[in-house]
Amino acid sequence: MMLRFASLLFTGLIAAQTATADGELNAKLIADFRSYPNSNAGTIVSGQSLELNIDAYQDFGAARGVLELVARIDDQDSGRRILEARQAYISTEIGGFEVYLGNRQEFWGKAESTNIVDVVNQQDAAADQGGAGKLGAPSVSIERYADYGDLQFWYMPNFRELTFNDADAHPSGELPVKAARYQRSEGRNADDFAFRFSTVVDDWDLAGSLFYGTARTPILSVVDMGTALEPYYAEQRSIGLEAQYTGDATLLKWESLHGKQDGKDFFAAVAGLENTLHGVLDQVWDLGLIAEAQYDGRPQAAAERFYVAGLRLTLNDAKDTSLLLLTSQDEAKDQSLISFDASRRLNSWSSINFGAKFFDAKTTTSVFGFLDDDDTISVKLNMFF
Amino acid sequence: MRLLIATSIAVLSSFILNSTHALADKGLEIAMEVIERDQGWGDSSSKMTMVLKDKYGQSTQRSLRNSSLEGSSQGDKSLVIFDTPGDVRGTAFLSHTKKTGSDDQWLYLPALKRVKRIASSNKAGPFMGSEFSFEDIASQEIEKYTYKYLREEKYNGVDCFVVQYDPVDRKSGYSVQETWVDKSKYIVLKTEYYDRKKSLLKTLTFDGYKKYKGKFWRADTFIMINHQTGKETELQYENWVFGTGLSEKDFNKNMLKRVK
């Protein structure tokens, strides 16, 4: 693995230096140092990983090839080790339609704290990279951009499973994860379909989507007399709605998803407000105030209702320094999460991130109760080639 | 006697009003001529290097690509793609300028593949940490200001009109701008920006004007000096190309995820 990674790294860095007129190749190397200050006995107290991202595109006449490769090694956690084509597709325009074939990454949604309508990709949850940590969706997708709005159609013939950290790594339920069970008999080979229409009407960005396929987030159960976790992927049929109102300094956001999962009706929604104050403390700083309310009636949710409050400070300096503080609390005031992220450019080829996450729960058998020992402090050094 | 005073006040005030109108009209005429002479450019693209200097003379650079589409009934549309520094590579900023009201703006975040509509109230805020604010880089539409002709003056040996631009939008970071317009070419050579407290905030000078397609003047160097912080930002443009065949479609928000 190490040798393969090193040779990949070398090839990537050499190739990154060459760029042609109708193509480009860039690389990024991320060194990630993590510490788990609250870890239970028998679990790891720290970890380090090295991740190489290769990002390339090449135009061939009317077609374009795009490749985004992620290779990650980790000294402790096999769940974080991955060689993944986050994107590897060919695209071309046929009769006013953009057609894509291969692994693709796509984002749907409007909210900040969670994106329940973002159904195309599976999460690389073990990577703990938030929305950036996705697995490529093997797919055929077609898009059309028209005056009245934009249409997307997705066919996804291969399901990607959520990634899990090792039982002794973080975050984890400290139990080994068994092979997944599927509601649909074709399992991983069942076909998934998604469709979305999005449009802009003055200050409103609106979208509606349909999904039929396998739910991305599994329902986890403790099995084998409490010695293992078993993921169960249910069938999902759903309608997603998105809206964002963009005012002068205020954004109003809405995402909702309703339909059937595992044969049962469900509803989930996020409503949010974001207001930005400019020039705070007589500096050129921007302070964003974020408030979101989440409702999720699915069994995967840690609690039905969560309330999120956050602050985003952007210094608007030459180093692009920014800080984000988010707090999340369930309605019963049982489970809570505080997360902090700060980033700053070091020079033209590197930047640094500092992150911290603290889980808290009164009920030890709740989801956050399981995550109580998964508090994380991380420092990431990003290098660009 | 009372009648006489009243009449003289009326005459005097109408004279003041008329001359104020005359100055406003002449200011507007000059501003319109600047825009008029630059009409018909269609679409353009260029490369830009942004050099940020702090008051100690330390500098950092970023490079970006710029493309614009001329608007007719609506304002211009522009797209900026960042190439360096590495951490912002692939980030793109799309702006649909409106002649009146707030512009529509979207930001593309490549790590998330997310196109985000952003509020445009930050017009006074810095663009990418530079001394240029969002309103400085936005396209200059005639409706965004009221005008007043101030005087004639030589700037760098060139005969200029000096015109006051008064921003209509109260969220503008400026009380007024004073603009030096070349009398013969009708191109802007210098702008002084006054903050809301009416103190001189920044000076922008343009250098290296070249004529493209026999008609359109473009400067290759913009220097913005912030007098209050001692910081400076220089924009160096190159590879100006006009009529590259860009269309509305290239400035659709969904194209952001396809820019490379």
mmCIF file of N, CA and C in Angstrom, chain A residues 46-163:
data_model
loop_
_atom_site.group_PDB
_atom_site.id
_atom_site.type_symbol
_atom_site.label_atom_id
_atom_site.label_comp_id
_atom_site.label_asym_id
_atom_site.label_seq_id
_atom_site.Cartn_x
_atom_site.Cartn_y
_atom_site.Cartn_z
ATOM 1 N N SER A 46 -4.653 9.039 19.085
ATOM 2 C CA SER A 46 -4.258 9.994 18.054
ATOM 3 C C SER A 46 -4.083 9.256 16.732
ATOM 4 N N GLY A 47 -4.035 9.997 15.664
ATOM 5 C CA GLY A 47 -3.845 9.367 14.358
ATOM 6 C C GLY A 47 -3.305 10.380 13.372
ATOM 7 N N GLN A 48 -2.663 9.858 12.339
ATOM 8 C CA GLN A 48 -2.141 10.735 11.300
ATOM 9 C C GLN A 48 -2.485 10.146 9.953
ATOM 10 N N SER A 49 -2.831 11.010 9.033
ATOM 11 C CA SER A 49 -3.052 10.500 7.693
ATOM 12 C C SER A 49 -2.466 11.444 6.665
ATOM 13 N N LEU A 50 -2.219 10.885 5.501
ATOM 14 C CA LEU A 50 -1.662 11.641 4.396
ATOM 15 C C LEU A 50 -2.568 11.375 3.205
ATOM 16 N N GLU A 51 -3.049 12.435 2.594
ATOM 17 C CA GLU A 51 -3.986 12.263 1.483
ATOM 18 C C GLU A 51 -3.476 12.999 0.254
ATOM 19 N N LEU A 52 -3.511 12.315 -0.872
ATOM 20 C CA LEU A 52 -3.132 12.940 -2.134
ATOM 21 C C LEU A 52 -4.378 13.085 -2.994
ATOM 22 N N ASN A 53 -4.618 14.275 -3.465
ATOM 23 C CA ASN A 53 -5.713 14.507 -4.413
ATOM 24 C C ASN A 53 -5.114 14.875 -5.759
ATOM 25 N N ILE A 54 -5.552 14.188 -6.779
ATOM 26 C CA ILE A 54 -5.126 14.551 -8.125
ATOM 27 C C ILE A 54 -6.358 15.023 -8.875
ATOM 28 N N ASP A 55 -6.235 16.157 -9.508
ATOM 29 C CA ASP A 55 -7.382 16.793 -10.138
ATOM 30 C C ASP A 55 -6.955 17.154 -11.554
ATOM 31 N N ALA A 56 -7.565 16.489 -12.524
ATOM 32 C CA ALA A 56 -7.126 16.717 -13.902
ATOM 33 C C ALA A 56 -8.309 16.796 -14.839
ATOM 34 N N TYR A 57 -8.113 17.522 -15.913
ATOM 35 C CA TYR A 57 -9.102 17.450 -16.985
ATOM 36 C C TYR A 57 -8.378 17.540 -18.313
ATOM 37 N N GLN A 58 -9.014 16.992 -19.327
ATOM 38 C CA GLN A 58 -8.439 17.039 -20.670
ATOM 39 C C GLN A 58 -9.584 17.176 -21.666
ATOM 40 N N ASP A 59 -9.449 18.135 -22.552
ATOM 41 C CA ASP A 59 -10.465 18.291 -23.596
ATOM 42 C C ASP A 59 -10.041 17.523 -24.837
ATOM 43 N N PHE A 60 -10.976 16.737 -25.370
ATOM 44 C CA PHE A 60 -10.745 16.014 -26.629
ATOM 45 C C PHE A 60 -11.808 16.501 -27.607
ATOM 46 N N GLY A 61 -11.542 17.540 -28.335
ATOM 47 C CA GLY A 61 -12.544 18.071 -29.254
ATOM 48 C C GLY A 61 -13.799 18.451 -28.512
ATOM 49 N N ALA A 62 -14.910 17.795 -28.820
ATOM 50 C CA ALA A 62 -16.190 18.150 -28.211
ATOM 51 C C ALA A 62 -16.396 17.491 -26.847
ATOM 52 N N ALA A 63 -15.483 16.601 -26.465
ATOM 53 C CA ALA A 63 -15.666 15.884 -25.196
ATOM 54 C C ALA A 63 -14.636 16.343 -24.177
ATOM 55 N N ARG A 64 -14.968 16.174 -22.910
ATOM 56 C CA ARG A 64 -14.024 16.490 -21.847
ATOM 57 C C ARG A 64 -13.918 15.305 -20.898
ATOM 58 N N GLY A 65 -12.695 14.995 -20.509
ATOM 59 C CA GLY A 65 -12.468 13.967 -19.513
ATOM 60 C C GLY A 65 -12.061 14.634 -18.205
ATOM 61 N N VAL A 66 -12.661 14.209 -17.090
ATOM 62 C CA VAL A 66 -12.344 14.795 -15.787
ATOM 63 C C VAL A 66 -11.954 13.673 -14.834
ATOM 64 N N LEU A 67 -10.862 13.886 -14.096
ATOM 65 C CA LEU A 67 -10.415 12.883 -13.132
ATOM 66 C C LEU A 67 -10.087 13.554 -11.806
ATOM 67 N N GLU A 68 -10.704 13.060 -10.737
ATOM 68 C CA GLU A 68 -10.347 13.517 -9.394
ATOM 69 C C GLU A 68 -10.126 12.290 -8.543
ATOM 70 N N LEU A 69 -8.866 12.061 -8.245
ATOM 71 C CA LEU A 69 -8.462 10.850 -7.549
ATOM 72 C C LEU A 69 -8.071 11.189 -6.115
ATOM 73 N N VAL A 70 -8.504 10.355 -5.178
ATOM 74 C CA VAL A 70 -8.124 10.547 -3.782
ATOM 75 C C VAL A 70 -7.418 9.289 -3.306
ATOM 76 N N ALA A 71 -6.215 9.438 -2.791
ATOM 77 C CA ALA A 71 -5.497 8.311 -2.186
ATOM 78 C C ALA A 71 -5.140 8.735 -0.772
ATOM 79 N N ARG A 72 -5.578 7.945 0.220
ATOM 80 C CA ARG A 72 -5.340 8.336 1.608
ATOM 81 C C ARG A 72 -4.769 7.173 2.391
ATOM 82 N N ILE A 73 -3.693 7.421 3.117
ATOM 83 C CA ILE A 73 -3.176 6.400 4.029
ATOM 84 C C ILE A 73 -3.321 6.922 5.448
ATOM 85 N N ASP A 74 -3.472 5.987 6.394
ATOM 86 C CA ASP A 74 -3.657 6.386 7.781
ATOM 87 C C ASP A 74 -2.880 5.405 8.644
ATOM 88 N N ASP A 75 -2.202 5.907 9.669
ATOM 89 C CA ASP A 75 -1.337 5.019 10.454
ATOM 90 C C ASP A 75 -2.124 4.117 11.407
ATOM 91 N N GLN A 76 -3.400 4.454 11.699
ATOM 92 C CA GLN A 76 -4.148 3.694 12.704
ATOM 93 C C GLN A 76 -5.433 3.074 12.168
ATOM 94 N N ASP A 77 -6.105 3.804 11.303
ATOM 95 C CA ASP A 77 -7.498 3.496 10.997
ATOM 96 C C ASP A 77 -7.654 3.007 9.562
ATOM 97 N N SER A 78 -7.938 1.711 9.398
ATOM 98 C CA SER A 78 -8.073 1.191 8.033
ATOM 99 C C SER A 78 -9.317 1.755 7.348
ATOM 100 N N GLY A 79 -10.304 2.225 8.148
ATOM 101 C CA GLY A 79 -11.505 2.819 7.573
ATOM 102 C C GLY A 79 -11.207 4.082 6.787
ATOM 103 N N ARG A 80 -10.132 4.756 7.150
ATOM 104 C CA ARG A 80 -9.777 6.009 6.476
ATOM 105 C C ARG A 80 -8.887 5.783 5.255
ATOM 106 N N ARG A 81 -8.365 4.539 5.121
ATOM 107 C CA ARG A 81 -7.499 4.274 3.961
ATOM 108 C C ARG A 81 -8.373 4.056 2.734
ATOM 109 N N ILE A 82 -8.051 4.764 1.668
ATOM 110 C CA ILE A 82 -8.921 4.659 0.492
ATOM 111 C C ILE A 82 -8.153 5.025 -0.774
ATOM 112 N N LEU A 83 -8.519 4.404 -1.865
ATOM 113 C CA LEU A 83 -8.077 4.844 -3.188
ATOM 114 C C LEU A 83 -9.363 4.997 -3.980
ATOM 115 N N GLU A 84 -9.706 6.220 -4.286
ATOM 116 C CA GLU A 84 -11.064 6.496 -4.735
ATOM 117 C C GLU A 84 -11.085 7.492 -5.894
ATOM 118 N N ALA A 85 -11.861 7.145 -6.940
ATOM 119 C CA ALA A 85 -12.071 8.089 -8.038
ATOM 120 C C ALA A 85 -13.328 8.885 -7.711
ATOM 121 N N ARG A 86 -13.140 9.994 -7.025
ATOM 122 C CA ARG A 86 -14.277 10.817 -6.637
ATOM 123 C C ARG A 86 -15.006 11.300 -7.896
ATOM 124 N N GLN A 87 -14.202 11.607 -8.910
ATOM 125 C CA GLN A 87 -14.777 11.897 -10.217
ATOM 126 C C GLN A 87 -13.889 11.235 -11.262
ATOM 127 N N ALA A 88 -14.490 10.598 -12.222
ATOM 128 C CA ALA A 88 -13.766 10.024 -13.359
ATOM 129 C C ALA A 88 -14.805 9.878 -14.449
ATOM 130 N N TYR A 89 -14.981 10.931 -15.232
ATOM 131 C CA TYR A 89 -16.055 10.874 -16.219
ATOM 132 C C TYR A 89 -15.657 11.538 -17.532
ATOM 133 N N ILE A 90 -16.458 11.202 -18.523
ATOM 134 C CA ILE A 90 -16.347 11.842 -19.831
ATOM 135 C C ILE A 90 -17.645 12.615 -20.024
ATOM 136 N N SER A 91 -17.561 13.842 -20.521
ATOM 137 C CA SER A 91 -18.796 14.578 -20.788
ATOM 138 C C SER A 91 -18.772 15.150 -22.198
ATOM 139 N N THR A 92 -19.950 15.279 -22.759
ATOM 140 C CA THR A 92 -20.057 15.895 -24.071
ATOM 141 C C THR A 92 -21.452 16.471 -24.242
ATOM 142 N N GLU A 93 -21.626 17.325 -25.234
ATOM 143 C CA GLU A 93 -22.935 17.913 -25.457
ATOM 144 C C GLU A 93 -23.585 17.225 -26.647
ATOM 145 N N ILE A 94 -24.816 16.739 -26.429
ATOM 146 C CA ILE A 94 -25.548 16.095 -27.520
ATOM 147 C C ILE A 94 -26.906 16.784 -27.633
ATOM 148 N N GLY A 95 -27.126 17.489 -28.710
ATOM 149 C CA GLY A 95 -28.422 18.133 -28.983
ATOM 150 C C GLY A 95 -28.904 19.031 -27.865
ATOM 151 N N GLY A 96 -28.015 19.849 -27.314
ATOM 152 C CA GLY A 96 -28.418 20.788 -26.265
ATOM 153 C C GLY A 96 -28.449 20.174 -24.869
ATOM 154 N N PHE A 97 -28.088 18.888 -24.757
ATOM 155 C CA PHE A 97 -28.021 18.220 -23.455
ATOM 156 C C PHE A 97 -26.565 17.923 -23.122
ATOM 157 N N GLU A 98 -26.181 18.172 -21.869
ATOM 158 C CA GLU A 98 -24.851 17.770 -21.407
ATOM 159 C C GLU A 98 -24.973 16.335 -20.917
ATOM 160 N N VAL A 99 -24.139 15.469 -21.458
ATOM 161 C CA VAL A 99 -24.212 14.061 -21.064
ATOM 162 C C VAL A 99 -22.916 13.680 -20.351
ATOM 163 N N TYR A 100 -23.043 13.036 -19.192
ATOM 164 C CA TYR A 100 -21.887 12.646 -18.383
ATOM 165 C C TYR A 100 -21.915 11.144 -18.177
ATOM 166 N N LEU A 101 -20.751 10.529 -18.289
ATOM 167 C CA LEU A 101 -20.650 9.088 -18.091
ATOM 168 C C LEU A 101 -19.466 8.798 -17.188
ATOM 169 N N GLY A 102 -19.739 8.152 -16.050
ATOM 170 C CA GLY A 102 -18.647 7.800 -15.138
ATOM 171 C C GLY A 102 -18.954 8.238 -13.718
ATOM 172 N N ASN A 103 -17.916 8.238 -12.884
ATOM 173 C CA ASN A 103 -18.103 8.662 -11.496
ATOM 174 C C ASN A 103 -18.223 10.174 -11.429
ATOM 175 N N ARG A 104 -19.259 10.646 -10.736
ATOM 176 C CA ARG A 104 -19.426 12.087 -10.606
ATOM 177 C C ARG A 104 -19.778 12.472 -9.198
ATOM 178 N N GLN A 105 -19.464 13.708 -8.878
ATOM 179 C CA GLN A 105 -19.830 14.258 -7.582
ATOM 180 C C GLN A 105 -20.741 15.450 -7.828
ATOM 181 N N GLU A 106 -21.849 15.494 -7.076
ATOM 182 C CA GLU A 106 -22.839 16.534 -7.308
ATOM 183 C C GLU A 106 -23.354 17.034 -5.968
ATOM 184 N N PHE A 107 -23.666 18.315 -5.892
ATOM 185 C CA PHE A 107 -24.208 18.862 -4.655
ATOM 186 C C PHE A 107 -25.609 19.419 -4.882
ATOM 187 N N TRP A 108 -26.551 19.006 -4.036
ATOM 188 C CA TRP A 108 -27.889 19.589 -4.016
ATOM 189 C C TRP A 108 -28.133 20.094 -2.607
ATOM 190 N N GLY A 109 -28.793 21.232 -2.501
ATOM 191 C CA GLY A 109 -29.154 21.720 -1.168
ATOM 192 C C GLY A 109 -28.870 23.189 -0.993
ATOM 193 N N LYS A 110 -29.341 23.703 0.137
ATOM 194 C CA LYS A 110 -29.191 25.117 0.428
ATOM 195 C C LYS A 110 -28.672 25.375 1.844
ATOM 196 N N ALA A 111 -28.940 24.455 2.774
ATOM 197 C CA ALA A 111 -28.677 24.715 4.186
ATOM 198 C C ALA A 111 -27.192 24.594 4.522
ATOM 199 N N GLU A 112 -26.837 24.999 5.742
ATOM 200 C CA GLU A 112 -25.442 24.963 6.186
ATOM 201 C C GLU A 112 -25.137 23.760 7.071
ATOM 202 N N SER A 113 -26.074 23.388 7.962
ATOM 203 C CA SER A 113 -25.754 22.383 8.980
ATOM 204 C C SER A 113 -25.923 20.955 8.466
ATOM 205 N N THR A 114 -26.843 20.747 7.533
ATOM 206 C CA THR A 114 -27.033 19.418 6.955
ATOM 207 C C THR A 114 -27.743 19.611 5.621
ATOM 208 N N ASN A 115 -27.564 18.666 4.706
ATOM 209 C CA ASN A 115 -28.234 18.778 3.408
ATOM 210 C C ASN A 115 -28.994 17.494 3.120
ATOM 211 N N ILE A 116 -30.245 17.456 3.587
ATOM 212 C CA ILE A 116 -31.040 16.232 3.485
ATOM 213 C C ILE A 116 -31.450 15.907 2.050
ATOM 214 N N VAL A 117 -31.441 16.915 1.149
ATOM 215 C CA VAL A 117 -31.852 16.653 -0.240
ATOM 216 C C VAL A 117 -30.668 16.242 -1.117
ATOM 217 N N ASP A 118 -29.468 16.220 -0.523
ATOM 218 C CA ASP A 118 -28.257 15.925 -1.291
ATOM 219 C C ASP A 118 -28.114 14.404 -1.426
ATOM 220 N N VAL A 119 -28.846 13.828 -2.382
ATOM 221 C CA VAL A 119 -28.983 12.369 -2.423
ATOM 222 C C VAL A 119 -28.102 11.657 -3.457
ATOM 223 N N VAL A 120 -27.393 12.402 -4.278
ATOM 224 C CA VAL A 120 -26.682 11.726 -5.370
ATOM 225 C C VAL A 120 -25.512 10.875 -4.864
ATOM 226 N N ASN A 121 -24.641 11.477 -4.062
ATOM 227 C CA ASN A 121 -23.427 10.761 -3.657
ATOM 228 C C ASN A 121 -23.539 10.128 -2.278
ATOM 229 N N GLN A 122 -22.781 9.072 -2.079
ATOM 230 C CA GLN A 122 -22.595 8.503 -0.742
ATOM 231 C C GLN A 122 -21.502 9.306 -0.042
ATOM 232 N N GLN A 123 -21.550 9.350 1.273
ATOM 233 C CA GLN A 123 -20.531 10.049 2.043
ATOM 234 C C GLN A 123 -19.343 9.133 2.335
ATOM 235 N N ASP A 124 -18.147 9.720 2.243
ATOM 236 C CA ASP A 124 -16.950 9.030 2.745
ATOM 237 C C ASP A 124 -16.862 9.444 4.216
ATOM 238 N N ALA A 125 -17.800 8.894 5.025
ATOM 239 C CA ALA A 125 -17.968 9.360 6.399
ATOM 240 C C ALA A 125 -16.702 9.159 7.230
ATOM 241 N N ALA A 126 -15.975 8.070 6.948
ATOM 242 C CA ALA A 126 -14.774 7.776 7.724
ATOM 243 C C ALA A 126 -13.727 8.876 7.573
ATOM 244 N N ALA A 127 -13.762 9.560 6.432
ATOM 245 C CA ALA A 127 -12.778 10.614 6.185
ATOM 246 C C ALA A 127 -13.027 11.832 7.057
ATOM 247 N N ASP A 128 -14.279 11.972 7.557
ATOM 248 C CA ASP A 128 -14.640 13.082 8.425
ATOM 249 C C ASP A 128 -14.276 14.438 7.793
ATOM 250 N N GLN A 129 -14.667 14.631 6.542
ATOM 251 C CA GLN A 129 -14.358 15.877 5.838
ATOM 252 C C GLN A 129 -15.610 16.698 5.547
ATOM 253 N N GLY A 130 -16.693 16.373 6.222
ATOM 254 C CA GLY A 130 -17.934 17.101 5.981
ATOM 255 C C GLY A 130 -18.416 16.882 4.563
ATOM 256 N N GLY A 131 -18.980 17.921 3.962
ATOM 257 C CA GLY A 131 -19.556 17.815 2.617
ATOM 258 C C GLY A 131 -18.542 17.531 1.530
ATOM 259 N N ALA A 132 -17.253 17.796 1.805
ATOM 260 C CA ALA A 132 -16.233 17.568 0.777
ATOM 261 C C ALA A 132 -15.893 16.082 0.662
ATOM 262 N N GLY A 133 -16.212 15.298 1.702
ATOM 263 C CA GLY A 133 -15.848 13.885 1.706
ATOM 264 C C GLY A 133 -16.944 13.024 1.112
ATOM 265 N N LYS A 134 -16.977 12.951 -0.213
ATOM 266 C CA LYS A 134 -18.004 12.150 -0.872
ATOM 267 C C LYS A 134 -17.352 11.056 -1.693
ATOM 268 N N LEU A 135 -18.134 10.016 -1.981
ATOM 269 C CA LEU A 135 -17.665 8.976 -2.894
ATOM 270 C C LEU A 135 -18.290 9.252 -4.253
ATOM 271 N N GLY A 136 -17.532 9.037 -5.303
ATOM 272 C CA GLY A 136 -18.051 9.273 -6.652
ATOM 273 C C GLY A 136 -19.240 8.366 -6.926
ATOM 274 N N ALA A 137 -20.253 8.901 -7.602
ATOM 275 C CA ALA A 137 -21.424 8.092 -7.953
ATOM 276 C C ALA A 137 -21.259 7.576 -9.380
ATOM 277 N N PRO A 138 -21.084 6.239 -9.558
ATOM 278 C CA PRO A 138 -21.028 5.704 -10.924
ATOM 279 C C PRO A 138 -22.386 5.972 -11.576
ATOM 280 N N SER A 139 -22.391 6.661 -12.694
ATOM 281 C CA SER A 139 -23.681 7.139 -13.201
ATOM 282 C C SER A 139 -23.645 7.529 -14.664
ATOM 283 N N VAL A 140 -24.835 7.614 -15.211
ATOM 284 C CA VAL A 140 -25.045 8.310 -16.474
ATOM 285 C C VAL A 140 -25.946 9.474 -16.107
ATOM 286 N N SER A 141 -25.524 10.684 -16.407
ATOM 287 C CA SER A 141 -26.378 11.817 -16.060
ATOM 288 C C SER A 141 -26.488 12.762 -17.237
ATOM 289 N N ILE A 142 -27.646 13.399 -17.315
ATOM 290 C CA ILE A 142 -27.953 14.298 -18.429
ATOM 291 C C ILE A 142 -28.445 15.613 -17.839
ATOM 292 N N GLU A 143 -27.912 16.700 -18.342
ATOM 293 C CA GLU A 143 -28.346 18.005 -17.833
ATOM 294 C C GLU A 143 -28.717 18.913 -18.984
ATOM 295 N N ARG A 144 -29.685 19.772 -18.737
ATOM 296 C CA ARG A 144 -30.037 20.780 -19.735
ATOM 297 C C ARG A 144 -30.222 22.111 -19.028
ATOM 298 N N TYR A 145 -29.561 23.133 -19.557
ATOM 299 C CA TYR A 145 -29.683 24.470 -18.994
ATOM 300 C C TYR A 145 -30.553 25.289 -19.940
ATOM 301 N N ALA A 146 -31.719 25.701 -19.452
ATOM 302 C CA ALA A 146 -32.627 26.475 -20.303
ATOM 303 C C ALA A 146 -32.992 27.787 -19.621
ATOM 304 N N ASP A 147 -33.681 28.648 -20.359
ATOM 305 C CA ASP A 147 -34.073 29.944 -19.800
ATOM 306 C C ASP A 147 -34.987 29.779 -18.590
ATOM 307 N N TYR A 148 -35.866 28.773 -18.657
ATOM 308 C CA TYR A 148 -36.837 28.586 -17.578
ATOM 309 C C TYR A 148 -36.243 27.871 -16.368
ATOM 310 N N GLY A 149 -35.052 27.308 -16.512
ATOM 311 C CA GLY A 149 -34.439 26.610 -15.394
ATOM 312 C C GLY A 149 -33.530 25.499 -15.881
ATOM 313 N N ASP A 150 -33.082 24.676 -14.962
ATOM 314 C CA ASP A 150 -32.118 23.641 -15.296
ATOM 315 C C ASP A 150 -32.628 22.276 -14.874
ATOM 316 N N LEU A 151 -32.442 21.313 -15.773
ATOM 317 C CA LEU A 151 -32.928 19.959 -15.535
ATOM 318 C C LEU A 151 -31.755 19.006 -15.407
ATOM 319 N N GLN A 152 -31.883 18.045 -14.495
ATOM 320 C CA GLN A 152 -30.874 17.000 -14.365
ATOM 321 C C GLN A 152 -31.588 15.659 -14.245
ATOM 322 N N PHE A 153 -31.017 14.673 -14.891
ATOM 323 C CA PHE A 153 -31.523 13.321 -14.730
ATOM 324 C C PHE A 153 -30.336 12.403 -14.443
ATOM 325 N N TRP A 154 -30.477 11.565 -13.431
ATOM 326 C CA TRP A 154 -29.384 10.672 -13.030
ATOM 327 C C TRP A 154 -29.847 9.217 -13.044
ATOM 328 N N TYR A 155 -29.006 8.374 -13.620
ATOM 329 C CA TYR A 155 -29.183 6.916 -13.512
ATOM 330 C C TYR A 155 -27.923 6.371 -12.854
ATOM 331 N N MET A 156 -28.103 5.677 -11.715
ATOM 332 C CA MET A 156 -26.952 5.196 -10.945
ATOM 333 C C MET A 156 -27.063 3.689 -10.731
ATOM 334 N N PRO A 157 -26.356 2.910 -11.519
ATOM 335 C CA PRO A 157 -26.529 1.455 -11.462
ATOM 336 C C PRO A 157 -25.726 0.742 -10.366
ATOM 337 N N ASN A 158 -24.816 1.458 -9.707
ATOM 338 C CA ASN A 158 -24.009 0.793 -8.683
ATOM 339 C C ASN A 158 -24.032 1.577 -7.385
ATOM 340 N N PHE A 159 -24.461 0.910 -6.318
ATOM 341 C CA PHE A 159 -24.579 1.572 -5.025
ATOM 342 C C PHE A 159 -23.229 1.603 -4.329
ATOM 343 N N ARG A 160 -22.926 2.709 -3.684
ATOM 344 C CA ARG A 160 -21.705 2.809 -2.880
ATOM 345 C C ARG A 160 -22.109 2.795 -1.408
ATOM 346 N N GLU A 161 -21.423 1.982 -0.609
ATOM 347 C CA GLU A 161 -21.763 1.924 0.820
ATOM 348 C C GLU A 161 -21.029 3.000 1.598
ATOM 349 N N LEU A 162 -21.655 3.434 2.671
ATOM 350 C CA LEU A 162 -21.051 4.409 3.580
ATOM 351 C C LEU A 162 -19.740 3.834 4.125
ATOM 352 N N THR A 163 -18.723 4.672 4.287
ATOM 353 C CA THR A 163 -17.467 4.180 4.871
ATOM 354 C C THR A 163 -17.523 4.323 6.393
#
